[in-house]
Short mmCIF file of C-alpha atoms and ligand atoms in Angstrom, two decimals:
data_model
loop_
_atom_site.label_atom_id
_atom_site.label_comp_id
_atom_site.label_asym_id
_atom_site.label_seq_id
_atom_site.Cartn_x
_atom_site.Cartn_y
_atom_site.Cartn_z
CA UNK A 1 0.00 0.00 0.00
CA UNK A 2 1.61 3.29 -1.02
CA UNK A 3 2.02 5.98 1.59
CA UNK A 4 -0.41 8.89 1.64
CA UNK A 5 1.59 11.93 0.45
CA UNK A 6 -0.10 14.26 2.96
CA UNK A 7 0.31 12.03 5.99
CA UNK A 8 3.35 10.59 7.74
CA UNK A 9 1.31 7.45 8.53
CA UNK A 10 0.32 4.54 6.30
CA UNK A 11 -3.37 4.09 5.49
CA UNK A 12 -3.86 0.99 7.65
CA UNK A 13 -2.36 2.85 10.62
CA UNK A 14 -4.69 5.77 10.10
CA UNK A 15 -7.68 3.39 10.02
CA UNK A 16 -6.78 2.27 13.55
CA UNK A 17 -5.58 5.55 15.04
CA UNK A 18 -7.77 8.20 13.41
CA UNK A 19 -10.09 10.03 15.82
CA UNK A 20 -9.34 8.07 18.97
CA UNK A 21 -8.10 9.40 22.35
CA UNK A 22 -11.18 11.55 22.96
CA UNK A 23 -11.58 10.53 26.62
CA UNK A 24 -9.40 12.87 28.65
CA UNK A 25 -11.02 11.88 31.95
CA UNK A 26 -10.26 8.13 32.06
CA UNK A 27 -7.92 7.68 29.08
CA UNK A 28 -9.99 4.95 27.43
CA UNK A 29 -8.25 3.46 24.41
CA UNK A 30 -11.42 3.56 22.33
CA UNK A 31 -13.57 6.63 21.86
CA UNK A 32 -16.57 6.49 24.22
CA UNK A 33 -20.16 6.96 23.10
CA UNK A 34 -21.42 10.35 24.32
CA UNK A 35 -25.20 9.84 24.39
CA UNK A 36 -26.15 13.38 25.27
CA UNK A 37 -28.31 15.85 23.41
CA UNK A 38 -26.72 18.88 25.03
CA UNK A 39 -23.55 20.04 26.84
CA UNK A 40 -23.43 22.43 29.80
CA UNK A 41 -21.56 25.70 29.56
CA UNK A 42 -18.76 26.75 31.94
CA UNK A 43 -19.80 30.40 31.70
CA UNK A 44 -22.08 32.42 29.46
CA UNK A 45 -19.19 32.75 27.03
CA UNK A 46 -17.39 29.40 27.18
CA UNK A 47 -18.17 25.71 26.72
CA UNK A 48 -16.23 22.52 26.03
CA UNK A 49 -16.35 23.09 22.28
CA UNK A 50 -19.63 21.18 22.06
CA UNK A 51 -23.07 22.66 22.70
CA UNK A 52 -25.73 20.50 21.04
CA UNK A 53 -25.47 17.06 19.42
CA UNK A 54 -27.22 17.93 16.15
CA UNK A 55 -24.37 20.38 15.55
CA UNK A 56 -21.52 18.31 16.92
CA UNK A 57 -20.77 15.43 19.28
CA UNK A 58 -17.39 14.02 20.39
CA UNK A 59 -18.12 10.47 19.18
CA UNK A 60 -19.28 11.68 15.80
CA UNK A 61 -16.35 14.11 15.64
CA UNK A 62 -13.95 11.18 16.16
CA UNK A 63 -15.48 9.34 13.21
CA UNK A 64 -15.42 12.49 11.06
CA UNK A 65 -11.73 13.06 11.78
CA UNK A 66 -10.97 9.46 10.92
CA UNK A 67 -12.88 9.49 7.61
CA UNK A 68 -11.50 12.89 6.55
CA UNK A 69 -7.98 11.57 7.14
CA UNK A 70 -8.62 8.36 5.18
CA UNK A 71 -9.90 10.24 2.12
CA UNK A 72 -7.35 13.04 2.50
CA UNK A 73 -9.99 15.79 2.85
CA UNK A 74 -10.16 18.99 4.89
CA UNK A 75 -13.38 18.07 6.69
CA UNK A 76 -16.17 15.52 6.96
CA UNK A 77 -19.73 15.24 8.21
CA UNK A 78 -21.08 11.85 9.29
CA UNK A 79 -24.75 11.53 8.38
CA UNK A 80 -27.66 9.29 9.34
CA UNK A 81 -27.67 7.34 6.03
CA UNK A 82 -25.92 7.32 2.69
CA UNK A 83 -28.99 9.01 1.23
CA UNK A 84 -28.75 11.86 3.74
CA UNK A 85 -25.13 12.24 2.62
CA UNK A 86 -26.31 12.48 -1.01
CA UNK A 87 -28.91 15.03 0.03
CA UNK A 88 -26.31 17.00 2.01
CA UNK A 89 -23.95 17.19 -0.98
CA UNK A 90 -26.79 18.12 -3.34
CA UNK A 91 -27.78 21.00 -1.04
CA UNK A 92 -24.72 22.82 -2.44
CA UNK A 93 -26.85 23.40 -5.57
CA UNK A 94 -29.83 25.69 -6.22
CA UNK A 95 -33.01 25.53 -8.31
CA UNK A 96 -32.14 26.20 -11.94
CA UNK A 97 -28.78 24.43 -11.68
CA UNK A 98 -28.15 21.54 -14.04
CA UNK A 99 -26.31 18.42 -12.92
CA UNK A 100 -24.84 15.62 -15.05
CA UNK A 101 -25.04 12.17 -13.47
CA UNK A 102 -24.45 8.55 -14.55
CA UNK A 103 -27.34 6.68 -16.19
CA UNK A 104 -26.60 3.67 -13.97
CA UNK A 105 -26.59 5.61 -10.74
CA UNK A 106 -27.32 3.91 -7.40
CA UNK A 107 -31.12 3.34 -7.39
CA UNK A 108 -31.85 5.50 -4.34
CA UNK A 109 -29.74 8.37 -5.64
CA UNK A 110 -31.50 8.11 -9.00
CA UNK A 111 -34.89 8.34 -7.26
CA UNK A 112 -33.81 11.41 -5.25
CA UNK A 113 -32.49 13.14 -8.37
CA UNK A 114 -35.13 12.07 -10.87
CA UNK A 115 -38.16 12.62 -8.66
CA UNK A 116 -37.60 14.76 -5.57
CA UNK A 117 -34.85 17.15 -6.67
CA UNK A 118 -36.22 17.50 -10.20
CA UNK A 119 -39.53 18.62 -8.65
CA UNK A 120 -37.58 21.16 -6.58
CA UNK A 121 -36.19 22.71 -9.76
CA UNK A 122 -32.75 21.11 -10.16
CA UNK A 123 -32.28 19.68 -13.64
CA UNK A 124 -30.48 16.44 -14.44
CA UNK A 125 -29.02 14.76 -17.47
CA UNK A 126 -28.31 11.06 -16.98
CA UNK A 127 -25.65 9.78 -19.32
CA UNK A 128 -22.95 7.17 -19.70
CA UNK A 129 -20.05 8.64 -17.70
CA UNK A 130 -17.70 5.99 -19.09
CA UNK A 131 -18.04 7.83 -22.40
CA UNK A 132 -16.26 11.22 -22.19
CA UNK A 133 -17.80 12.37 -25.48
CA UNK A 134 -21.31 11.86 -24.17
CA UNK A 135 -20.51 13.71 -20.96
CA UNK A 136 -18.86 16.57 -22.89
CA UNK A 137 -21.98 17.06 -24.98
CA UNK A 138 -24.26 17.08 -21.89
CA UNK A 139 -22.85 20.36 -20.51
CA UNK A 140 -25.07 23.43 -20.70
CA UNK A 141 -24.46 27.03 -19.61
CA UNK A 142 -26.33 26.29 -16.34
CA UNK A 143 -24.44 23.04 -15.59
CA UNK A 144 -23.05 23.39 -12.07
CA UNK A 145 -22.22 19.85 -11.06
CA UNK A 146 -20.93 16.50 -12.27
CA UNK A 147 -21.97 13.56 -10.07
CA UNK A 148 -19.89 10.40 -10.43
CA UNK A 149 -20.05 6.90 -9.06
CA UNK A 150 -17.34 4.41 -9.94
CA UNK A 151 -17.39 1.47 -10.23
CA UNK A 152 -21.09 1.58 -11.03
CA UNK A 153 -23.85 -0.46 -9.50
CA UNK A 154 -24.53 -3.20 -10.42
CA UNK A 155 -22.50 -3.54 -13.64
CA UNK A 156 -19.13 -2.33 -12.28
CA UNK A 157 -18.50 0.12 -15.12
CA UNK A 158 -15.44 2.22 -14.37
CA UNK A 159 -15.51 5.98 -15.00
CA UNK A 160 -12.25 7.83 -15.69
CA UNK A 161 -12.12 10.32 -12.80
CA UNK A 162 -9.25 12.36 -14.23
CA UNK A 163 -10.99 12.77 -17.59
CA UNK A 164 -14.21 13.81 -15.84
CA UNK A 165 -12.44 16.36 -13.63
CA UNK A 166 -10.73 17.84 -16.72
CA UNK A 167 -14.13 18.28 -18.39
CA UNK A 168 -15.75 19.71 -15.29
CA UNK A 169 -12.94 22.26 -14.86
CA UNK A 170 -13.49 23.56 -18.40
CA UNK A 171 -17.07 24.35 -17.33
CA UNK A 172 -16.31 25.51 -13.74
CA UNK A 173 -18.37 22.64 -12.38
CA UNK A 174 -18.24 21.05 -8.97
CA UNK A 175 -17.36 17.33 -9.04
CA UNK A 176 -18.83 14.89 -6.52
CA UNK A 177 -17.88 11.23 -6.33
CA UNK A 178 -19.80 8.49 -4.54
CA UNK A 179 -16.89 6.30 -3.39
CA UNK A 180 -19.01 3.69 -1.59
CA UNK A 181 -18.07 0.70 -3.77
CA UNK A 182 -14.32 0.88 -3.19
CA UNK A 183 -13.80 2.83 0.05
CA UNK A 184 -10.82 5.18 0.46
CA UNK A 185 -8.57 2.15 0.85
CA UNK A 186 -8.94 1.28 -2.83
CA UNK A 187 -9.76 4.63 -4.44
CA UNK A 188 -8.98 8.25 -3.49
CA UNK A 189 -11.06 10.55 -5.72
CA UNK A 190 -9.32 13.67 -4.31
CA UNK A 191 -6.09 12.48 -5.96
CA UNK A 192 -7.77 13.13 -9.32
CA UNK A 193 -9.08 16.58 -8.38
CA UNK A 194 -12.61 15.62 -7.29
CA UNK A 195 -14.09 18.29 -4.98
CA UNK A 196 -16.48 16.29 -2.78
CA UNK A 197 -16.49 12.58 -1.85
CA UNK A 198 -19.47 10.84 -0.28
CA UNK A 199 -20.07 7.36 1.09
CA UNK A 200 -22.79 5.16 2.33
CA UNK A 201 -20.86 4.08 5.45
CA UNK A 202 -23.49 1.33 5.72
CA UNK A 203 -21.27 -0.57 3.28
CA UNK A 204 -17.48 -1.09 3.46
CA UNK A 205 -16.57 1.64 5.94
CA UNK A 206 -18.68 0.06 8.67
CA UNK A 207 -18.45 -3.35 7.07
CA UNK A 208 -20.58 -5.36 9.51
CA UNK A 209 -24.14 -4.84 8.22
CA UNK A 210 -25.27 -3.53 11.60
CA UNK A 211 -25.82 0.17 10.98
CA UNK A 212 -26.91 2.59 8.27
CA UNK A 213 -24.89 5.77 7.84
CA UNK A 214 -23.19 8.09 5.42
CA UNK A 215 -20.56 10.77 5.15
CA UNK A 216 -19.63 13.74 3.02
CA UNK A 217 -15.97 14.75 2.81
CA UNK A 218 -14.73 17.99 1.28
CA UNK A 219 -11.28 18.55 -0.14
CA UNK A 220 -11.12 22.26 0.75
CA UNK A 221 -11.78 24.09 4.04
CA UNK A 222 -14.32 26.27 2.29
CA UNK A 223 -16.45 23.36 1.09
CA UNK A 224 -16.00 21.60 4.44
CA UNK A 225 -17.52 24.63 6.20
CA UNK A 226 -20.44 24.73 3.77
CA UNK A 227 -21.10 21.00 4.21
CA UNK A 228 -20.99 21.30 8.01
CA UNK A 229 -23.41 24.23 7.87
CA UNK A 230 -25.84 22.29 5.64
CA UNK A 231 -25.62 19.17 7.81
CA UNK A 232 -26.51 21.17 10.92
CA UNK A 233 -29.21 23.25 9.21
CA UNK A 234 -30.95 20.22 7.68
CA UNK A 235 -30.36 18.01 10.73
CA UNK A 236 -28.70 15.18 8.80
CA UNK A 237 -26.06 14.01 11.29
CA UNK A 238 -25.89 10.47 12.65
CA UNK A 239 -26.38 9.50 16.29
CA UNK A 240 -23.41 9.01 18.64
CA UNK A 241 -24.26 5.28 18.85
CA UNK A 242 -24.16 4.85 15.08
CA UNK A 243 -20.97 6.94 14.81
CA UNK A 244 -19.34 4.66 17.38
CA UNK A 245 -20.25 1.52 15.40
CA UNK A 246 -18.84 2.92 12.15
CA UNK A 247 -15.68 4.06 13.93
CA UNK A 248 -15.26 0.54 15.30
CA UNK A 249 -15.85 -0.96 11.85
CA UNK A 250 -13.48 1.31 9.99
CA UNK A 251 -10.49 0.19 12.06
CA UNK A 252 -10.48 -3.12 10.14
CA UNK A 253 -11.34 -1.63 6.74
CA UNK A 254 -8.02 -2.36 5.05
CA UNK A 255 -7.68 -5.98 6.13
CA UNK A 256 -11.34 -6.73 5.36
CA UNK A 257 -11.02 -5.26 1.87
CA UNK A 258 -7.77 -7.11 1.21
CA UNK A 259 -9.32 -10.47 2.06
CA UNK A 260 -12.69 -9.80 0.41
CA UNK A 261 -11.23 -8.70 -2.90
CA UNK A 262 -8.91 -11.70 -3.16
CA UNK A 263 -11.98 -13.94 -2.79
CA UNK A 264 -13.96 -11.80 -5.26
CA UNK A 265 -11.28 -12.37 -7.90
CA UNK A 266 -11.44 -16.14 -7.36
CA UNK A 267 -15.24 -16.13 -7.63
CA UNK A 268 -15.09 -13.98 -10.78
CA UNK A 269 -12.70 -16.47 -12.38
CA UNK A 270 -14.90 -19.40 -11.37
CA UNK A 271 -18.06 -17.80 -12.80
CA UNK A 272 -16.23 -16.68 -15.92
CA UNK A 273 -15.64 -20.26 -17.04
CA UNK A 274 -19.06 -21.62 -15.95
CA UNK A 275 -21.38 -22.89 -18.69
CA UNK A 276 -24.51 -21.28 -17.18
CA UNK A 277 -22.91 -17.84 -17.03
CA UNK A 278 -22.92 -15.62 -20.09
CA UNK A 279 -20.89 -12.73 -18.74
CA UNK A 280 -19.12 -11.66 -15.56
CA UNK A 281 -18.81 -7.99 -14.61
CA UNK A 282 -15.69 -7.55 -12.49
CA UNK A 283 -13.00 -4.91 -13.15
CA UNK A 284 -10.29 -7.38 -12.09
CA UNK A 285 -10.91 -9.62 -15.11
CA UNK A 286 -8.70 -8.73 -18.10
CA UNK A 287 -11.84 -9.04 -20.26
CA UNK A 288 -13.52 -6.14 -18.40
CA UNK A 289 -13.78 -3.20 -20.84
CA UNK A 290 -12.10 -0.79 -18.40
CA UNK A 291 -9.66 -3.24 -16.80
CA UNK A 292 -6.63 -1.05 -17.62
CA UNK A 293 -8.31 2.09 -16.30
CA UNK A 294 -9.30 0.26 -13.09
CA UNK A 295 -5.69 -0.84 -12.66
CA UNK A 296 -4.51 2.75 -12.99
CA UNK A 297 -7.18 4.51 -10.99
CA UNK A 298 -7.89 2.01 -8.21
CA UNK A 299 -5.59 0.36 -5.70
CA UNK A 300 -7.59 -2.86 -6.07
CA UNK A 301 -10.64 -4.23 -7.86
CA UNK A 302 -13.00 -4.40 -4.89
CA UNK A 303 -15.33 -7.13 -3.70
CA UNK A 304 -18.49 -6.47 -5.73
CA UNK A 305 -19.26 -8.39 -8.88
CA UNK A 306 -22.24 -9.13 -11.09
CA UNK A 307 -22.98 -11.70 -13.75
CA UNK A 308 -25.53 -12.48 -16.44
CA UNK A 309 -26.91 -15.99 -16.67
CA UNK A 310 -27.28 -17.65 -20.08
CA UNK A 311 -31.04 -18.15 -19.80
CA UNK A 312 -32.15 -15.11 -17.78
CA UNK A 313 -34.42 -15.35 -14.79
CA UNK A 314 -34.61 -19.17 -14.28
CA UNK A 315 -30.90 -19.57 -13.49
CA UNK A 316 -30.71 -16.14 -11.83
CA UNK A 317 -33.51 -17.17 -9.48
CA UNK A 318 -32.02 -20.61 -8.84
CA UNK A 319 -28.60 -19.32 -7.91
CA UNK A 320 -30.12 -16.71 -5.58
CA UNK A 321 -32.53 -19.07 -3.85
CA UNK A 322 -30.38 -22.21 -3.69
CA UNK A 323 -27.14 -20.73 -2.47
CA UNK A 324 -26.78 -21.35 1.24
CA UNK A 325 -23.94 -19.09 2.30
CA UNK A 326 -25.19 -16.03 0.41
CA UNK A 327 -28.21 -14.34 1.98
CA UNK A 328 -30.57 -12.91 -0.62
CA UNK A 329 -30.46 -9.32 0.49
CA UNK A 330 -29.89 -5.77 -0.64
CA UNK A 331 -26.91 -3.82 0.59
CA UNK A 332 -23.26 -4.77 0.27
CA UNK A 333 -19.86 -4.37 1.80
CA UNK A 334 -20.37 -6.46 4.91
CA UNK A 335 -18.34 -9.40 6.12
CA UNK A 336 -21.14 -11.79 5.16
CA UNK A 337 -21.64 -12.54 1.47
CA UNK A 338 -24.92 -11.39 -0.09
CA UNK A 339 -26.59 -12.14 -3.39
CA UNK A 340 -29.27 -10.04 -5.06
CA UNK A 341 -31.46 -9.67 -8.13
CA UNK A 342 -31.22 -5.96 -9.06
CA UNK A 343 -34.41 -5.91 -11.17
CA UNK A 344 -36.72 -6.61 -8.22
CA UNK A 345 -34.43 -5.44 -5.43
CA UNK A 346 -31.83 -2.63 -5.51
CA UNK A 347 -32.96 -1.22 -8.87
CA UNK A 348 -36.73 -1.75 -8.54
CA UNK A 349 -37.31 2.01 -8.19
CA UNK A 350 -35.91 2.58 -11.69
CA UNK A 351 -38.42 2.48 -14.54
CA UNK A 352 -38.05 -0.56 -16.82
CA UNK A 353 -36.86 1.82 -19.52
CA UNK A 354 -34.18 3.41 -17.31
CA UNK A 355 -33.05 -0.08 -16.27
CA UNK A 356 -32.81 -1.15 -19.88
CA UNK A 357 -30.73 1.94 -20.71
CA UNK A 358 -28.43 1.05 -17.84
CA UNK A 359 -28.06 -2.54 -19.12
CA UNK A 360 -29.71 -4.19 -16.10
CA UNK A 361 -31.83 -7.16 -17.18
CA UNK A 362 -33.40 -10.23 -15.59
CA UNK A 363 -30.22 -12.11 -16.41
CA UNK A 364 -28.30 -9.97 -13.94
CA UNK A 365 -27.30 -11.17 -10.48
CA UNK A 366 -25.12 -9.16 -8.08
CA UNK A 367 -22.83 -10.53 -5.41
CA UNK A 368 -21.20 -8.79 -2.46
CA UNK A 369 -18.30 -10.98 -1.42
CA UNK A 370 -17.74 -11.31 2.31
CA UNK A 371 -15.07 -12.79 4.52
CA UNK A 372 -15.98 -16.46 4.24
CA UNK A 373 -13.43 -18.86 2.72
CA UNK A 374 -13.28 -18.64 -1.09
CA UNK A 375 -13.51 -22.43 -1.49
CA UNK A 376 -16.76 -22.57 0.51
CA UNK A 377 -18.34 -19.72 -1.46
CA UNK A 378 -17.34 -21.23 -4.82
CA UNK A 379 -18.62 -24.69 -3.84
CA UNK A 380 -21.89 -23.09 -2.75
CA UNK A 381 -22.33 -21.22 -6.05
CA UNK A 382 -21.42 -24.38 -7.97
CA UNK A 383 -24.15 -26.42 -6.26
CA UNK A 384 -26.71 -23.61 -6.66
CA UNK A 385 -25.91 -23.28 -10.39
CA UNK A 386 -26.08 -27.01 -11.00
CA UNK A 387 -29.58 -26.91 -9.46
C1 PLP B 1 -26.16 2.07 -0.35
C2 PLP B 1 -25.69 3.13 -1.25
C3 PLP B 1 -26.15 4.46 -1.13
C4 PLP B 1 -27.20 4.86 -0.12
O1 PLP B 1 -26.82 4.61 1.19
P1 PLP B 1 -27.82 4.25 2.41
O2 PLP B 1 -26.90 4.10 3.54
O3 PLP B 1 -28.55 3.00 2.03
O4 PLP B 1 -28.76 5.40 2.55
C5 PLP B 1 -25.61 5.40 -1.98
N1 PLP B 1 -24.70 5.07 -2.93
C6 PLP B 1 -24.26 3.81 -3.08
C7 PLP B 1 -23.26 3.51 -4.15
C8 PLP B 1 -24.73 2.80 -2.26
O5 PLP B 1 -24.30 1.54 -2.43
#
C-alpha cells in the first residue's frame, strides 16, 4: 500500500488511530459513546467546544476526523444514512442548476435526483459517464455539477475520474464522487481533483451490516464549512451510537477489503468459465472493458461483482434461492456474502426503460463478497448453479 503523500502514517495505521483518544477523563483506548443531546456551559461565554449534538458530538467528531484523514480531505460530516449524505452534498446546488449524473446511478440516488430534486427545480441529465464524449456534450451554460459513481452499480463500469475532472474544470463545475463501492482504501477521488467525496458508510466503511450511515468529505476548508453548515441546518447528522459503530468498523477496513477482494477475484474467475454464465462484470478480469483504467485509478478491484446468466431469470432465481452461504439481500460491503437480483431489489425504483438503458436485465445477479473462505463460497455457487 503506497504511503499517503499528505500524511506521515500509512493508510492501515490511520484506520486504527484516526479520531481516537477523545476521553481525557479516564484515558480509554477507544472513543466512548457520548449519548447526550446537550452540553453544559462553563460560563455564558465558554463551553467545552460542544453545545448540542445535532451540531456536533465528540463520538461523531472522532469518526469524522478518521474518515476525513482516510480520504485526504479537509473536513467531513457523518450523516444518518448514505442518502442523507447524497442530500447533504446536493444542497450545495440551487433551483435552476443543471447536474450531469451517470445513467446507472445507485437506485436510491437516481430516485432522489429524478423525482424529488427535479420537482424542486434542479435539472439532471443522466448519461454514460464511461463515455467522455457523451458527458462533454451534456454540458449546458447552467451546468453546475458533475456527479460520479465508480465502479457503477450493479455492472461495475469504471468511470475515468481524471478525464471527468478535466471536463468539469473547463465548465467551472463542482465534481462529486460516490466512493461507496471501493472505500478510500482502494480509491482516493481527491487524488484526481474531485471536490467532494461521499459514502454510504453502511457498506465497506462500517463493514458489519449492523448500521446505516453516510458521510460527506470535502477537499477544501471552504467546502468543508459549507457542508458542516448544511448538515446542521438540515439536521442530517448520525447519532453518537451509530458513529461509534462505524468508527469501530473502519479500524479493520483495510484488512477486510484485502481479504474480500482476493476472494472476489477467485469467484469472478470461477463464474467466468461456468457454462450457465454468459458474462461476468468484475474490473479485475482482463476481459472487463475498463480493466486497464481500473488498474490505474484504483488500488484494487474491490469485492463487488455481477454476472448475467445464459437463460435469464430461471438460473438467476435458482442461484439466488439455492445458495446457502449467500443471503438474498440488498446492501453490500459487509463481512457476510450477499446475493441479489437488481431488477426486483436494488434497482426496482428505476423504470423498466431506465433499467434497460443502464443494461440491467433479468439475467443480472449481483454478489457482495464477504469474509468467508473462497472455497466454501465457490462450492456453494457451484451447487446452486447445477440446481
Ligand atoms: C447504499 C448506497 C447508497 C445509499 O446509502 P444508504 O446508507 O442506504 O442510505 C448510496 N450510494 C451507493 C453507491 C450505495 O451503495
